[in-house]
mmCIF file of C-alpha atoms in Angstrom:
data_model
loop_
_atom_site.group_PDB
_atom_site.id
_atom_site.type_symbol
_atom_site.label_atom_id
_atom_site.label_comp_id
_atom_site.label_asym_id
_atom_site.label_seq_id
_atom_site.Cartn_x
_atom_site.Cartn_y
_atom_site.Cartn_z
ATOM 1 C CA MET A 1 81.817 108.387 119.120
ATOM 2 C CA THR A 2 78.190 107.295 119.390
ATOM 3 C CA THR A 3 76.915 106.718 115.424
ATOM 4 C CA ARG A 4 77.842 103.766 113.430
ATOM 5 C CA GLU A 5 78.456 105.681 110.720
ATOM 6 C CA GLU A 6 81.223 108.224 112.980
ATOM 7 C CA ALA A 7 82.440 104.426 113.926
ATOM 8 C CA ILE A 8 82.710 102.926 109.922
ATOM 9 C CA ARG A 9 84.166 106.728 108.991
ATOM 10 C CA ALA A 10 87.281 106.585 111.898
ATOM 11 C CA CYS A 11 88.383 103.246 110.243
ATOM 12 C CA LEU A 12 87.933 103.980 107.242
ATOM 13 C CA ALA A 13 90.315 106.734 106.984
ATOM 14 C CA LEU A 14 92.949 104.276 108.207
ATOM 15 C CA PRO A 15 95.252 103.523 104.916
ATOM 16 C CA PHE A 16 93.838 99.917 103.036
ATOM 17 C CA ALA A 17 90.800 99.917 105.347
ATOM 18 C CA TYR A 18 87.532 98.519 103.673
ATOM 19 C CA GLU A 19 84.003 97.518 104.670
ATOM 20 C CA ASP A 20 82.692 94.389 104.481
ATOM 21 C CA TYR A 21 79.155 92.351 104.382
ATOM 22 C CA PRO A 22 79.758 89.374 104.858
ATOM 23 C CA PHE A 23 77.227 88.176 107.580
ATOM 24 C CA HIS A 24 74.763 89.334 104.708
ATOM 25 C CA ASP A 25 73.232 90.384 107.304
ATOM 26 C CA PRO A 26 73.957 94.494 107.021
ATOM 27 C CA ASN A 27 72.960 95.588 111.627
ATOM 28 C CA TRP A 28 76.836 93.543 110.818
ATOM 29 C CA THR A 29 79.774 96.121 109.187
ATOM 30 C CA VAL A 30 82.548 94.219 108.955
ATOM 31 C CA LEU A 31 86.156 96.458 108.882
ATOM 32 C CA ARG A 32 88.924 94.824 107.135
ATOM 33 C CA HIS A 33 92.402 95.203 105.809
ATOM 34 C CA ARG A 34 92.921 95.364 102.021
ATOM 35 C CA GLU A 35 96.399 93.743 102.486
ATOM 36 C CA ASN A 36 95.601 90.385 104.068
ATOM 37 C CA GLN A 37 92.003 90.803 104.138
ATOM 38 C CA LYS A 38 91.265 90.115 108.312
ATOM 39 C CA MET A 39 89.101 91.687 109.976
ATOM 40 C CA PHE A 40 90.083 94.516 112.757
ATOM 41 C CA ALA A 41 86.492 95.510 113.951
ATOM 42 C CA ALA A 42 82.810 94.775 113.417
ATOM 43 C CA VAL A 43 80.317 97.313 114.651
ATOM 44 C CA TYR A 44 76.834 97.330 115.227
ATOM 45 C CA ASP A 45 73.528 98.647 117.493
ATOM 46 C CA HIS A 46 73.189 95.742 120.401
ATOM 47 C CA GLN A 47 71.206 95.881 123.252
ATOM 48 C CA GLY A 48 70.239 99.826 122.208
ATOM 49 C CA ALA A 49 73.131 100.796 121.595
ATOM 50 C CA VAL A 50 75.587 100.924 118.460
ATOM 51 C CA TRP A 51 79.085 98.830 119.341
ATOM 52 C CA MET A 52 81.775 98.026 118.062
ATOM 53 C CA ASN A 53 84.704 94.893 118.489
ATOM 54 C CA LEU A 54 88.031 95.535 118.323
ATOM 55 C CA LYS A 55 90.880 92.939 117.832
ATOM 56 C CA ALA A 56 93.081 94.060 121.676
ATOM 57 C CA GLU A 57 96.031 92.644 122.873
ATOM 58 C CA PRO A 58 94.894 90.717 126.689
ATOM 59 C CA LEU A 59 97.008 92.344 128.843
ATOM 60 C CA ALA A 60 95.940 96.134 127.229
ATOM 61 C CA GLY A 61 92.135 94.292 126.758
ATOM 62 C CA ASP A 62 91.883 93.628 130.313
ATOM 63 C CA PHE A 63 93.052 96.965 130.963
ATOM 64 C CA TRP A 64 90.235 98.893 128.933
ATOM 65 C CA ARG A 65 87.330 96.205 130.705
ATOM 66 C CA GLN A 66 89.262 97.860 133.961
ATOM 67 C CA GLN A 67 89.038 101.025 133.486
ATOM 68 C CA TYR A 68 85.916 101.989 131.122
ATOM 69 C CA PRO A 69 82.696 100.982 132.387
ATOM 70 C CA ALA A 70 81.689 101.091 128.197
ATOM 71 C CA ILE A 71 84.827 98.716 126.920
ATOM 72 C CA VAL A 72 83.288 94.274 128.403
ATOM 73 C CA PRO A 73 84.008 91.170 126.774
ATOM 74 C CA ALA A 74 83.341 91.400 123.363
ATOM 75 C CA TYR A 75 80.353 89.897 122.395
ATOM 76 C CA HIS A 76 80.217 87.500 120.264
ATOM 77 C CA MET A 77 84.144 86.781 119.568
ATOM 78 C CA ASN A 78 87.291 85.921 121.918
ATOM 79 C CA LYS A 79 87.331 87.238 125.208
ATOM 80 C CA LYS A 80 90.842 86.844 125.399
ATOM 81 C CA HIS A 81 91.570 89.094 121.902
ATOM 82 C CA TRP A 82 88.873 91.263 121.104
ATOM 83 C CA ILE A 83 87.239 94.279 123.057
ATOM 84 C CA SER A 84 83.117 95.416 122.231
ATOM 85 C CA VAL A 85 83.045 99.256 122.453
ATOM 86 C CA ILE A 86 79.782 100.421 123.331
ATOM 87 C CA LEU A 87 79.749 103.993 122.387
ATOM 88 C CA ASP A 88 77.417 105.620 124.250
ATOM 89 C CA GLY A 89 79.737 108.897 124.159
ATOM 90 C CA SER A 90 80.839 107.891 127.755
ATOM 91 C CA LEU A 91 84.342 107.254 126.042
ATOM 92 C CA ALA A 92 86.661 109.661 124.115
ATOM 93 C CA ASP A 93 86.423 109.918 120.663
ATOM 94 C CA GLU A 94 90.515 110.068 120.808
ATOM 95 C CA ILE A 95 90.262 106.822 122.897
ATOM 96 C CA ILE A 96 88.571 104.838 120.294
ATOM 97 C CA VAL A 97 90.617 106.153 117.932
ATOM 98 C CA SER A 98 93.767 104.943 119.442
ATOM 99 C CA LEU A 99 91.622 101.812 119.568
ATOM 100 C CA ILE A 100 91.096 101.393 116.432
ATOM 101 C CA GLN A 101 94.481 102.036 115.516
ATOM 102 C CA ASP A 102 95.853 99.395 117.650
ATOM 103 C CA SER A 103 93.444 96.766 116.340
ATOM 104 C CA PHE A 104 93.788 97.746 112.759
#
């Protein structure tokens, strides 16, 4: 998974997920859960790549950051409860989908 469209499509495959643009900035796509309107993902372009912010339990986030260079402390979010996934092709789609599901 390397494109914004693929990332958004993976999020929208979850039940009750929907797309939102609350920042009035087309660079930031926020994915929310329809039942509680809570954000579970954000997709945006940053430093020449597509990035995705996802919620993660603190210990899980630490684990993922230690395992993969493309998973870093979340850009523009709480670093304890969020991670950023750089969609540069270095992570298997299965890992990204699993992280999206956990965030959801």
